[in-house]
Amino acid sequence: MSNSSKRAIWLAVNSEHGDRLVEIAQEHTALARDLIVNKHLTDVEKESYKALIEQLRQERDMILQQFEREVRECGKGADEPTPAGNS
């Protein structure tokens, strides 16, 4: 699991990357569920699913790292987002 701060996650989800992050979560969940539920998957299919899940994790982490850097550079390491108008 990613070690991103709550603020970085909040910023990422509310950015132009938000829709993709939701898609990644949905794809990851569907693949993980199929791995657990579908007892007819071959070993090759299972490995393929696991590789896809890892790719999704890497993409998610790459997006979140951009916002983690932004949080560090701004010096706002708070775990909670600042409400609008309270900068």
Tab-separated table of C-alpha atoms in Angstrom:
chain	number	residue	atom	x	y	z
A	1	MET	CA	0.000	0.000	0.000
A	2	SER	CA	1.088	3.524	-0.706
A	3	ASN	CA	2.504	5.680	2.100
A	4	SER	CA	1.043	8.910	0.741
A	5	SER	CA	-0.258	11.501	3.154
A	6	LYS	CA	-3.960	12.173	3.383
A	7	ARG	CA	-3.366	15.636	1.954
A	8	ALA	CA	-1.546	14.285	-1.120
A	9	ILE	CA	-4.336	11.770	-1.717
A	10	TRP	CA	-6.972	14.478	-1.310
A	11	LEU	CA	-5.161	16.754	-3.759
A	12	ALA	CA	-4.735	13.950	-6.304
A	13	VAL	CA	-8.353	12.817	-6.168
A	14	ASN	CA	-9.521	16.389	-6.613
A	15	SER	CA	-7.197	17.035	-9.567
A	16	GLU	CA	-7.339	16.146	-13.245
A	17	HIS	CA	-6.099	12.693	-12.169
A	18	GLY	CA	-9.105	12.010	-9.964
A	19	ASP	CA	-11.110	10.128	-12.575
A	20	ARG	CA	-8.142	7.913	-13.418
A	21	LEU	CA	-7.529	7.144	-9.754
A	22	VAL	CA	-11.155	6.015	-9.438
A	23	GLU	CA	-10.765	3.857	-12.572
A	24	ILE	CA	-7.588	2.311	-11.142
A	25	ALA	CA	-9.391	1.475	-7.890
A	26	GLN	CA	-12.305	-0.074	-9.781
A	27	GLU	CA	-10.067	-2.125	-12.085
A	28	HIS	CA	-7.914	-3.276	-9.163
A	29	THR	CA	-10.974	-4.288	-7.143
A	30	ALA	CA	-12.495	-6.217	-10.056
A	31	LEU	CA	-9.257	-8.100	-10.713
A	32	ALA	CA	-8.689	-8.899	-7.036
A	33	ARG	CA	-12.277	-10.068	-6.638
A	34	ASP	CA	-11.990	-12.311	-9.697
A	35	LEU	CA	-8.770	-13.808	-8.319
A	36	ILE	CA	-10.600	-14.746	-5.120
A	37	VAL	CA	-13.961	-15.823	-6.563
A	38	ASN	CA	-13.111	-17.410	-9.919
A	39	LYS	CA	-11.809	-20.862	-9.059
A	40	HIS	CA	-11.467	-21.741	-12.761
A	41	LEU	CA	-8.574	-19.372	-13.505
A	42	THR	CA	-5.456	-21.091	-14.758
A	43	ASP	CA	-2.104	-20.375	-13.145
A	44	VAL	CA	-1.174	-18.304	-16.206
A	45	GLU	CA	-4.363	-16.229	-15.864
A	46	LYS	CA	-3.722	-15.730	-12.153
A	47	GLU	CA	-0.208	-14.476	-12.847
A	48	SER	CA	-1.548	-12.192	-15.564
A	49	TYR	CA	-4.104	-10.715	-13.134
A	50	LYS	CA	-1.401	-10.206	-10.519
A	51	ALA	CA	0.821	-8.441	-13.071
A	52	LEU	CA	-2.062	-6.153	-14.067
A	53	ILE	CA	-2.745	-5.351	-10.417
A	54	GLU	CA	0.927	-4.472	-9.925
A	55	GLN	CA	0.839	-2.181	-12.985
A	56	LEU	CA	-2.235	-0.434	-11.584
A	57	ARG	CA	-0.503	0.009	-8.213
A	58	GLN	CA	2.554	1.503	-9.881
A	59	GLU	CA	0.415	3.916	-11.901
A	60	ARG	CA	-1.489	4.939	-8.763
A	61	ASP	CA	1.717	5.432	-6.810
A	62	MET	CA	3.257	7.499	-9.619
A	63	ILE	CA	0.254	9.845	-9.578
A	64	LEU	CA	0.259	10.111	-5.785
A	65	GLN	CA	4.014	10.771	-5.667
A	66	GLN	CA	3.518	13.909	-7.766
A	67	PHE	CA	1.182	15.290	-5.127
A	68	GLU	CA	3.321	14.083	-2.236
A	69	ARG	CA	6.196	16.146	-3.687
A	70	GLU	CA	3.858	19.116	-4.005
A	71	VAL	CA	2.840	18.783	-0.344
A	72	ARG	CA	6.504	18.617	0.759
A	73	GLU	CA	7.550	21.542	-1.451
A	74	CYS	CA	4.740	23.719	-0.127
A	75	GLY	CA	5.654	22.824	3.428
A	76	LYS	CA	2.073	21.879	4.147
A	77	GLY	CA	2.558	18.441	5.627
A	78	ALA	CA	-0.767	18.453	7.450
A	79	ASP	CA	-2.722	15.252	7.144
A	80	GLU	CA	-6.025	17.020	6.584
A	81	PRO	CA	-6.888	19.213	3.596
A	82	THR	CA	-7.305	22.906	4.197
A	83	PRO	CA	-10.960	23.914	3.712
A	84	ALA	CA	-11.572	26.294	0.816
A	85	GLY	CA	-10.945	29.888	1.750
A	86	ASN	CA	-8.855	29.049	4.841
A	87	SER	CA	-5.357	29.198	3.333
